[in-house]
Tab-separated table of C-alpha atoms in Angstrom:
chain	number	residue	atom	x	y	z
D	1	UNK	CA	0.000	0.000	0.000
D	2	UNK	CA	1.295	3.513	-1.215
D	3	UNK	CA	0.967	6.716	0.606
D	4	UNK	CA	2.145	9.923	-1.302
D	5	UNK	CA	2.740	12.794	1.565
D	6	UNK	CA	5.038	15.803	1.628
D	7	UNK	CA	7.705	16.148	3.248
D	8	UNK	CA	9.840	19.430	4.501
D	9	UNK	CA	13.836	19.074	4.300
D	10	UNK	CA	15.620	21.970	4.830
D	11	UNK	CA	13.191	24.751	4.076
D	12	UNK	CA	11.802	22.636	0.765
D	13	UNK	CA	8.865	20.279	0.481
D	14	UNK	CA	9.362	16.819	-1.644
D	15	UNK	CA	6.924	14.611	-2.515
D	16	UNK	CA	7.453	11.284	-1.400
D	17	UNK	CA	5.852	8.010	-1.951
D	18	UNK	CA	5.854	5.341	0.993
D	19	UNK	CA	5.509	1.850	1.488
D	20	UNK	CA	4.071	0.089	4.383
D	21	UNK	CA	4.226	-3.326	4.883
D	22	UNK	CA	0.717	-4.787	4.815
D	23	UNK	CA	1.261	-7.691	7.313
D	24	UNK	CA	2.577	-5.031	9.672
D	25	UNK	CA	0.736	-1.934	9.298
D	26	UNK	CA	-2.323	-0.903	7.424
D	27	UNK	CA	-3.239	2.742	6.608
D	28	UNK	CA	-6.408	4.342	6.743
D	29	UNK	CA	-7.743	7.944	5.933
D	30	UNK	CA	-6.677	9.876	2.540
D	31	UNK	CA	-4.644	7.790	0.794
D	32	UNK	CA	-5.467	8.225	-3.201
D	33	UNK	CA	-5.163	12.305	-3.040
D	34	UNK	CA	-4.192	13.579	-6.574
D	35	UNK	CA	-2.249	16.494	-4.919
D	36	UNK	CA	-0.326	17.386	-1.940
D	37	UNK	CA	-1.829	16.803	1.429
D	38	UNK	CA	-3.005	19.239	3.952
D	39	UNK	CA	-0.004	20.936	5.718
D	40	UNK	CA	0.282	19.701	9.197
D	41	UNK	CA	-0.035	22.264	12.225
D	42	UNK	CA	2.663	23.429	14.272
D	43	UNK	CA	2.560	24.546	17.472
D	44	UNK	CA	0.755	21.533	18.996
D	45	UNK	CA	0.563	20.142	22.966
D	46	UNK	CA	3.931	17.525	22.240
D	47	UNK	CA	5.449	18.823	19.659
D	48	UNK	CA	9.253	19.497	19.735
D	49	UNK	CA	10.744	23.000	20.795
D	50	UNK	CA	14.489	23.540	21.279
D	51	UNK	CA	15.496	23.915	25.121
D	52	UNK	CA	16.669	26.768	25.764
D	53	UNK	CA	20.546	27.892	24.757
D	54	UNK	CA	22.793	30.182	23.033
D	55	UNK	CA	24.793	27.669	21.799
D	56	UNK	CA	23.786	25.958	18.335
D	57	UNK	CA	21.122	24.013	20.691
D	58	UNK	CA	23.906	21.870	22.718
D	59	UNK	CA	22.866	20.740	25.814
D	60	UNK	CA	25.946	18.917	26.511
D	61	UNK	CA	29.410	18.068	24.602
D	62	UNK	CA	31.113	15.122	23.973
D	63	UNK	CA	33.672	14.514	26.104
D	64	UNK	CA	34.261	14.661	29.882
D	65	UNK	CA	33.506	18.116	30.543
D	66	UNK	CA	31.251	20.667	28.553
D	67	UNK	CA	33.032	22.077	26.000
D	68	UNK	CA	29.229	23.335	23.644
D	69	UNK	CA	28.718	24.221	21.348
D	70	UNK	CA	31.290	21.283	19.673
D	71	UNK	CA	32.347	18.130	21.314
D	72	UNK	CA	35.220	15.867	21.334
D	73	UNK	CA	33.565	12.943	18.942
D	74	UNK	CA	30.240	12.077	17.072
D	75	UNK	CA	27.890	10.904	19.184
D	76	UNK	CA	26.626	7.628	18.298
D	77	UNK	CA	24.634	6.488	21.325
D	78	UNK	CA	22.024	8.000	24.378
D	79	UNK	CA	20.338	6.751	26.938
D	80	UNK	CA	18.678	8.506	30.117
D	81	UNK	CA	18.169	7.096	33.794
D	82	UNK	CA	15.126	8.202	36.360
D	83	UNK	CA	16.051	7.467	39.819
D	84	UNK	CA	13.054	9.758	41.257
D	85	UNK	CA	11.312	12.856	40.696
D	86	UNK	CA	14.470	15.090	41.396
D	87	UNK	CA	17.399	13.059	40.118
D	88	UNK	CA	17.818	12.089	36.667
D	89	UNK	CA	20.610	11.201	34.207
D	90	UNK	CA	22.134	10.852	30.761
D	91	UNK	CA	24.532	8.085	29.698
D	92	UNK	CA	26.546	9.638	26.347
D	93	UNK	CA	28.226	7.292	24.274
D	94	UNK	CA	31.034	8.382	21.132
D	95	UNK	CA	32.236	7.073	18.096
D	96	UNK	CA	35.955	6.151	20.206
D	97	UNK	CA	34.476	3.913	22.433
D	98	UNK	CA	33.751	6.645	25.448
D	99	UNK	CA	30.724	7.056	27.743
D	100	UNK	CA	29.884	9.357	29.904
D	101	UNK	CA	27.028	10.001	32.435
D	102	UNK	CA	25.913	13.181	33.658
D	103	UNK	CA	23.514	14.507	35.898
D	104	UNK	CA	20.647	16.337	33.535
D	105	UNK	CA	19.562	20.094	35.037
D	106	UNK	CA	17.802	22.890	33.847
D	107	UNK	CA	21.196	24.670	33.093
D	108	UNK	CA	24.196	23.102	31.974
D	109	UNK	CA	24.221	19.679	33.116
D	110	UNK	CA	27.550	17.827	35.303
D	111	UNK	CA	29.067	15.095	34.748
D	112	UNK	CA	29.147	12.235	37.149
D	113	UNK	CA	31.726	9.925	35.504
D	114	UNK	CA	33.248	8.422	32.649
D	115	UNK	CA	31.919	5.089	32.551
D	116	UNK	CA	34.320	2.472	32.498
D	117	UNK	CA	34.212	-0.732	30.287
D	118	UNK	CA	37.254	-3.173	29.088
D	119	UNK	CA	39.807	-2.326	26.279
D	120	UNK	CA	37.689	-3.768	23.460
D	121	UNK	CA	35.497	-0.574	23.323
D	122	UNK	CA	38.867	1.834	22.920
D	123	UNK	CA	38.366	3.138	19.440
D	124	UNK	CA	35.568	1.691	18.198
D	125	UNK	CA	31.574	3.157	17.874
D	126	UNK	CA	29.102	2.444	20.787
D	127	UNK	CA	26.125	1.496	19.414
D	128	UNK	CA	23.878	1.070	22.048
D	129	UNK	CA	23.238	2.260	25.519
D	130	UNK	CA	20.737	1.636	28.154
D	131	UNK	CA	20.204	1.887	32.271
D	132	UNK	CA	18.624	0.344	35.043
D	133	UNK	CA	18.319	1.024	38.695
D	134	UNK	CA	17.681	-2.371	41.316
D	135	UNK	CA	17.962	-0.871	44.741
D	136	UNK	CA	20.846	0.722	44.777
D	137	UNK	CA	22.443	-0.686	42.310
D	138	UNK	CA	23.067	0.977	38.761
D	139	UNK	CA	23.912	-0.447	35.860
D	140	UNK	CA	24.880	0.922	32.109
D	141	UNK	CA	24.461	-1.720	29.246
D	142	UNK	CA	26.677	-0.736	26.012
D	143	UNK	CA	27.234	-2.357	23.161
D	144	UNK	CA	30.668	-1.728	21.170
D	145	UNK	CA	31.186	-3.639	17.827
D	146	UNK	CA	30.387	-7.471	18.365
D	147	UNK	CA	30.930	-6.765	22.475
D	148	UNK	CA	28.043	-6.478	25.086
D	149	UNK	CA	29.231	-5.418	28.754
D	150	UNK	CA	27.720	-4.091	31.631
D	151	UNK	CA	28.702	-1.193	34.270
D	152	UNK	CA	27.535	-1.432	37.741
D	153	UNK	CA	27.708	-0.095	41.247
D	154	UNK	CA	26.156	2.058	43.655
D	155	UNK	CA	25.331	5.529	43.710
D	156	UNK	CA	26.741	7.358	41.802
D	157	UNK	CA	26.510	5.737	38.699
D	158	UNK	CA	29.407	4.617	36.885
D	159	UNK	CA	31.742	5.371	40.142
D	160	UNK	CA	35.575	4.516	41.030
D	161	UNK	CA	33.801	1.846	43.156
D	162	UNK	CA	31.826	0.219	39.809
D	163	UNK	CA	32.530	-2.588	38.324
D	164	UNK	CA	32.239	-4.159	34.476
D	165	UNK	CA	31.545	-7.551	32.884
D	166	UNK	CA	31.160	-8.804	30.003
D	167	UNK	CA	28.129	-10.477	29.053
D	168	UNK	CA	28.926	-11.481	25.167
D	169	UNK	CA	31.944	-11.154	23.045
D	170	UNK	CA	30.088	-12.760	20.069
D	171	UNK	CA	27.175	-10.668	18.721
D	172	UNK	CA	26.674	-9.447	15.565
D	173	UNK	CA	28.302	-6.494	14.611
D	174	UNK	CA	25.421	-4.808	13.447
D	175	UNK	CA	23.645	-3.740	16.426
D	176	UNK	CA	21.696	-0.072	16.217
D	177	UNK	CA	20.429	0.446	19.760
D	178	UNK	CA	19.020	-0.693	23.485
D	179	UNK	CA	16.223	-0.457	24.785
D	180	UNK	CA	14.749	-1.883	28.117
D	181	UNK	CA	11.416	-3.288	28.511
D	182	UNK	CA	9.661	-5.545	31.083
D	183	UNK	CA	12.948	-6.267	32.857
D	184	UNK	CA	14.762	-7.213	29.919
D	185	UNK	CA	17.509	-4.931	27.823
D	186	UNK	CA	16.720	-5.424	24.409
D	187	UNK	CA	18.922	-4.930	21.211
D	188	UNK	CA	18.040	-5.039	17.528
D	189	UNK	CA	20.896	-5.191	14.718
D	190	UNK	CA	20.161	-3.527	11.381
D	191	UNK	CA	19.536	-7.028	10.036
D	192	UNK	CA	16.616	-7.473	11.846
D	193	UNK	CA	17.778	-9.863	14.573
D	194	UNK	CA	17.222	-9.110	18.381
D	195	UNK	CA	18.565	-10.383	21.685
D	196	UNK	CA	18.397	-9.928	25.302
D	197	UNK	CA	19.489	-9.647	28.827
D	198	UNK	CA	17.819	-10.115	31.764
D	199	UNK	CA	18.178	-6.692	33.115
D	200	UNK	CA	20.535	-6.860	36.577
D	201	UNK	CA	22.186	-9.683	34.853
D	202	UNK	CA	25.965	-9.353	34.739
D	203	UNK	CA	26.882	-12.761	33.077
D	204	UNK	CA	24.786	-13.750	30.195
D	205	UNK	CA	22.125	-13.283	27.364
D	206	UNK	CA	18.513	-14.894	28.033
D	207	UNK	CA	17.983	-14.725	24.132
D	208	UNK	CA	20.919	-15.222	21.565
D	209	UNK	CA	20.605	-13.681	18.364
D	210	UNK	CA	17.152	-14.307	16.224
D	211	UNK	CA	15.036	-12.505	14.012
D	212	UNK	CA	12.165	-10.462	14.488
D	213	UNK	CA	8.905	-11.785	14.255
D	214	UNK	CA	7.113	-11.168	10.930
D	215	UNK	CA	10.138	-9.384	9.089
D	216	UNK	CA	10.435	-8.406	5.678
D	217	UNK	CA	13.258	-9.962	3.949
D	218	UNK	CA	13.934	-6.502	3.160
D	219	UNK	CA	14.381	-4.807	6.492
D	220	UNK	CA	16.805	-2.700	7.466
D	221	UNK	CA	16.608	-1.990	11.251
D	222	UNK	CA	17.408	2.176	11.982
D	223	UNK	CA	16.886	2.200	15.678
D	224	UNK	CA	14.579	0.694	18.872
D	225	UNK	CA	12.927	2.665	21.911
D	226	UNK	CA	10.264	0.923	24.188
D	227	UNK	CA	7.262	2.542	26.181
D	228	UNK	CA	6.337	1.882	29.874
D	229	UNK	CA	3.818	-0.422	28.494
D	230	UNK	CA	6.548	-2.787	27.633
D	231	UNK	CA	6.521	-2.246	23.905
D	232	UNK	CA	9.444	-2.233	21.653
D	233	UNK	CA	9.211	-0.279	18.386
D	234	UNK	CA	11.494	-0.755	15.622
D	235	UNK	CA	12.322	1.408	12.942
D	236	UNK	CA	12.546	-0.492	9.223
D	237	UNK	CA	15.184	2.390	6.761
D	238	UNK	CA	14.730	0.499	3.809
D	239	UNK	CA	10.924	0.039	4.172
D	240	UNK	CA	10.054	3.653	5.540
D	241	UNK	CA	7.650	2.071	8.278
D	242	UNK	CA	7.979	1.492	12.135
D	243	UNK	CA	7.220	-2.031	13.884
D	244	UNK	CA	5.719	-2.844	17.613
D	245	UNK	CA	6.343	-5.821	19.570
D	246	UNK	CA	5.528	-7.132	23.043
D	247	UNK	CA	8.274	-7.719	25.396
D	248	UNK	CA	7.016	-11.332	27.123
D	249	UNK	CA	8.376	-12.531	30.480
D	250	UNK	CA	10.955	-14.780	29.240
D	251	UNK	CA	12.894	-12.134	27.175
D	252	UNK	CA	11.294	-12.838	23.707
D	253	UNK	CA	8.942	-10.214	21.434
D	254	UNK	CA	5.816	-10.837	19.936
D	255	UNK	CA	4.569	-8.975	17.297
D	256	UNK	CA	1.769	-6.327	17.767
D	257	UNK	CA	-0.553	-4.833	15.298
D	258	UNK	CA	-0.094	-1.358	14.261
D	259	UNK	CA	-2.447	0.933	11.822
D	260	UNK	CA	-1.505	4.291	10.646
D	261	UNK	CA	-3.851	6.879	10.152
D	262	UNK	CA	-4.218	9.863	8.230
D	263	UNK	CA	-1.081	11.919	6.736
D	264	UNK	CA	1.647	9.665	8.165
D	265	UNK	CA	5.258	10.156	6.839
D	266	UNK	CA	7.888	7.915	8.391
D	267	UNK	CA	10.019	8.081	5.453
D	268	UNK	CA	13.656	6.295	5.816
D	269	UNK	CA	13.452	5.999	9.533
D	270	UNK	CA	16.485	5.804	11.361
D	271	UNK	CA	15.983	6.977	15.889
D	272	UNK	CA	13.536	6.653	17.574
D	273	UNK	CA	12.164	7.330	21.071
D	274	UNK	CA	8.857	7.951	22.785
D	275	UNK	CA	7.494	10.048	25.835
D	276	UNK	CA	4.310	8.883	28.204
D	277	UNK	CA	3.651	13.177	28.980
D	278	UNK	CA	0.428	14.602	31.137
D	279	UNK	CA	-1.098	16.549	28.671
D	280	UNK	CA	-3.526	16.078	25.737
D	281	UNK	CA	-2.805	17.354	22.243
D	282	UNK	CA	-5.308	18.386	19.038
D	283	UNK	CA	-5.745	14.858	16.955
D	284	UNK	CA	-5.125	11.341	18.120
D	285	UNK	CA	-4.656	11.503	21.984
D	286	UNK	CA	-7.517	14.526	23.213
D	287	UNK	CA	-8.038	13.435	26.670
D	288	UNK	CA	-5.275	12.871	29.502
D	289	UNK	CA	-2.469	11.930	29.596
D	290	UNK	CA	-0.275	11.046	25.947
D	291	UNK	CA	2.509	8.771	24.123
D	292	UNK	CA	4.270	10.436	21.761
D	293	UNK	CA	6.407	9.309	19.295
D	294	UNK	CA	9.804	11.060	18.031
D	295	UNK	CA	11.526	10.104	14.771
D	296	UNK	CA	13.965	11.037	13.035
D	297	UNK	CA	13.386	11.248	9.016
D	298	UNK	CA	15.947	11.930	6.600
D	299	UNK	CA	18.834	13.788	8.175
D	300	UNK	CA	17.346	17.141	9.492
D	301	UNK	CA	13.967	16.458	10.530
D	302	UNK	CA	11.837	14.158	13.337
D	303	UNK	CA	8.592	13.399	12.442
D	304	UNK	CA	6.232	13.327	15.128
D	305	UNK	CA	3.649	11.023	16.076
D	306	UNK	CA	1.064	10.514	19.029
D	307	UNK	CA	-0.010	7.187	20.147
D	308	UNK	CA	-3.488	4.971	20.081
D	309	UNK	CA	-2.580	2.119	22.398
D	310	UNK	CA	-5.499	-0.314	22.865
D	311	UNK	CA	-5.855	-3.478	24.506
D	312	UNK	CA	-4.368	-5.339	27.265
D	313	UNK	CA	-0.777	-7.260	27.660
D	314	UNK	CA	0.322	-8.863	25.334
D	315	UNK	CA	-2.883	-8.293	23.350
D	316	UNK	CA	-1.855	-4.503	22.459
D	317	UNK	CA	-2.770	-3.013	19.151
D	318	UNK	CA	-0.999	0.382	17.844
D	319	UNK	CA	-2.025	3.577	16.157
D	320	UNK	CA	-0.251	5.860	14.958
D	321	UNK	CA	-0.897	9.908	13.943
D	322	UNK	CA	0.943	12.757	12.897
D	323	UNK	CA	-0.044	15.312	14.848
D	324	UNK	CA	2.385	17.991	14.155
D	325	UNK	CA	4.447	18.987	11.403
D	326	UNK	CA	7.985	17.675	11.047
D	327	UNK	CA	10.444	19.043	13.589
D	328	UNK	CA	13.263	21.241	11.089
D	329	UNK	CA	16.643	23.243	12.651
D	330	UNK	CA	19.872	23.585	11.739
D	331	UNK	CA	21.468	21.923	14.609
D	332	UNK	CA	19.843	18.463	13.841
D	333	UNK	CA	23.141	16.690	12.607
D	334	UNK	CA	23.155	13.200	10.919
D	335	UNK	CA	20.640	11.782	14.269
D	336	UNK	CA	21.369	8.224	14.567
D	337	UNK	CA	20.975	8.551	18.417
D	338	UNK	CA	18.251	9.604	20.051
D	339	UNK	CA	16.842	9.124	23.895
D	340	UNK	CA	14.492	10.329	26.310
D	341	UNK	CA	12.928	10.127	29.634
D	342	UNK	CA	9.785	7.799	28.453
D	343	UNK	CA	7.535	8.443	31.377
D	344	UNK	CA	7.145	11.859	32.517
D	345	UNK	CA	4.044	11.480	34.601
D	346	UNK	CA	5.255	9.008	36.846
D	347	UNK	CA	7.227	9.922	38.870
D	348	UNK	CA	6.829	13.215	37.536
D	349	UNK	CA	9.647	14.995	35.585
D	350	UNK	CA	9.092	18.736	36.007
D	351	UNK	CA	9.534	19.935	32.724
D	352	UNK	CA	11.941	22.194	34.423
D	353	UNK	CA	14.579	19.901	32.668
D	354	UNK	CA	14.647	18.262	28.793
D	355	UNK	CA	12.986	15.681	28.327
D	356	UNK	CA	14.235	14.531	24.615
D	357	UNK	CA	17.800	14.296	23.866
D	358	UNK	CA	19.131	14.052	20.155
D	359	UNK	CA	23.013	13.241	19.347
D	360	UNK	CA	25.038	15.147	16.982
D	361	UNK	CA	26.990	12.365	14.847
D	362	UNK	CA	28.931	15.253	13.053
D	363	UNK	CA	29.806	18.625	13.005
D	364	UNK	CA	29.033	21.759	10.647
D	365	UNK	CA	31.043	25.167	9.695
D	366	UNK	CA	30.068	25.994	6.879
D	367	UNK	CA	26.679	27.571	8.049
D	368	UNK	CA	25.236	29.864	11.028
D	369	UNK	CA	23.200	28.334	13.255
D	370	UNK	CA	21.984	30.561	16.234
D	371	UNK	CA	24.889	32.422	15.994
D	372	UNK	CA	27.416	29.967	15.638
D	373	UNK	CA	29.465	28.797	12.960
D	374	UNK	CA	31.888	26.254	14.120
D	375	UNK	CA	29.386	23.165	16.216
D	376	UNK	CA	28.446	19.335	16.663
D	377	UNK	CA	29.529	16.171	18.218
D	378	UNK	CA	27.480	17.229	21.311
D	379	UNK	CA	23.690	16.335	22.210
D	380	UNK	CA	20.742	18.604	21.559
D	381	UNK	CA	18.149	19.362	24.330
D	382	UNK	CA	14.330	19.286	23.878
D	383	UNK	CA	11.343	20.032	25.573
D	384	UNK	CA	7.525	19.395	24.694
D	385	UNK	CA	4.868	22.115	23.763
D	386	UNK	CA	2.399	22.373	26.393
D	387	UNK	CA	3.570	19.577	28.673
């Protein structure tokens, strides 16, 4: 099934046509318009606005202290951690190997530590974070190359005091991102296969390597977030659509039903991340609280989405509206990293701090971008309209 939609990129509109996968997702409203759709509004409850800065829109550089507006190296992976209402984090991984954790704020965040793994990550990309807190205990999942290891310890995270372990040496080398769900630390590879950890485990995988349910031969995975729901979605590049699973008890997905309606354009899909937020917006989610859904499309823009989520475990079904025109800036560079804190309503997350975080895998200077001409390799700070 086709959908033509347009799309903005860099202050032009191009009309695309997209492809959804019919035993994944089926569409529903205007699909066989002649010309181009009805623009999207801006300006909606959920929708994307830069947190405030002077400094190309870095919240934080690369690197072990903040050097913004440009970092040390491109950032390649992000993860956040919620230990209560008051004390949150974010876990920064680089294209050398690196990660750091710092302590997010409503001004310029500090850092807590450089996280420390074995020698196999020295030089090589992370490509995939993700955290979890057991008592007192914290631990960072990363994945570097073929190489998944853990950091834990007590507070703070990633101290002196921690320790690492490896959990597998043997993965494929393809992995795009982490994501935890239902106690389990999930990765995807950008062939389509998945494994995963029982989170708090320090020793070993509870699934090995497989492929997603219900796949198209075709696939090729961009990125992975997961809800408080315990639902993993999956971004498909080559197949411009997104896929939902259920994360069951014994560390293994299940494939959930997903329907897109109206104007949707996931074109090319590569990040991905979601936010549970208090507040209603205009179409798709009117009343209470909200799931919405940030992507990034093509290289400058994140399309946003707000979530239908109906059902009950595992028996979810999806749907999925674009509720706000495509997020544009110029300090959105090359996003193949992208995080937030997923549930803001509980505990509640003052929005007196970001709550979306997008990496920089790059730099630019060759343009002016809020007054600077030299920036990148640093991570870019977000907040929601109306939340």
């Amino acid at each position: 099934m086709k959908v033509h939609s347009w799309l903005r990129q860099r202050g032009r509109r191009v009309l695309t046509t997209i492809l959804f996968p019919m035993m994944l997702a089926s569409c529903s409203g205007n699909t066989n318009s002649t010309g181009p759709a009805a623009p999207l509004p801006t300006g909606q409850n959920g929708a994307l606005t830069l947190w405030t800065t002077t400094k190309a829109g870095c919240y934080v550089s690369d690197g072990s202290s903040n050097s913004c507006p440009s970092g040390t190296n491109p950032v390649s992976a992000l993860a956040t951690q919620t230990v209560s209402a008051s004390t949150q984090y974010l876990y920064v991984g680089d294209s050398q190997g690196n990660i750091y954790a710092w302590t997010a704020s409503s001004s310029s965040p500090s850092t807590v530590a450089t996280c420390s793994f074995s020698s196999s990550f020295s030089g090589t990309s992370v490509n995939g974070l993700a955290s979890y807190l057991t008592s007192s205990i914290y631990y960072v999942y990363a994945v570097d190359g073929t190489t998944l290891e853990v950091n834990f310890g007590s507070t703070p995270p990633c101290s002196t005091s921690s320790s690492s372990s490896s959990i597998s040496s043997s993965l494929p080398a393809s992995t795009v991102g982490l994501a935890i769900a239902n106690g389990y630390v999930f990765g995807v590879t950008s062939t389509g296969q998945y494994y995963s950890v029982a989170a708090g485990n320090t020793s070993s995988l509870t699934q090995t390597p497989t492929t997603l349910p219900n796949l198209p031969s075709t696939a090729t995975i961009g990125g992975i977030t997961a809800d408080q729901n315990g639902i993993v979605f999956v971004t498909d590049h080559a197949n411009s659509a997104i896929y939902a699973y259920y994360a069951n008890s014994d560390g293994t997905l299940t494939q959930i039903n997903g329907t897109y309606s109206g104007n949707v354009d996931v074109t090319n899909p590569r990040a991905i991340t979601t936010v549970f937020a208090p507040n209603a917006t205009s179409t798709g989610c009117t009343t209470g609280s909200c799931e919405f859904l940030y992507v990034t499309n093509y290289s400058y823009a994140v399309v946003q989405l707000v979530l239908s989520i109906s059902g009950s475990a595992p028996n979810f079904s999806v749907g999925y509206t674009e509720f706000n025109a495509p997020y544009t800036s110029c300090e959105i560079i090359n996003p193949v990293a992208m995080t937030s804190f997923t549930n803001v309503v509980s505990p509640t997350i003052a929005n007196k701090i970001p709550w979306v975080f997008i990496g920089q895998n790059g730099t630019e200077a060759s343009s002016s971008c809020f007054g600077q001409t030299a920036y990148g390799d640093s991570v870019t700070a977000y907040n929601l309209t109306g939340e």
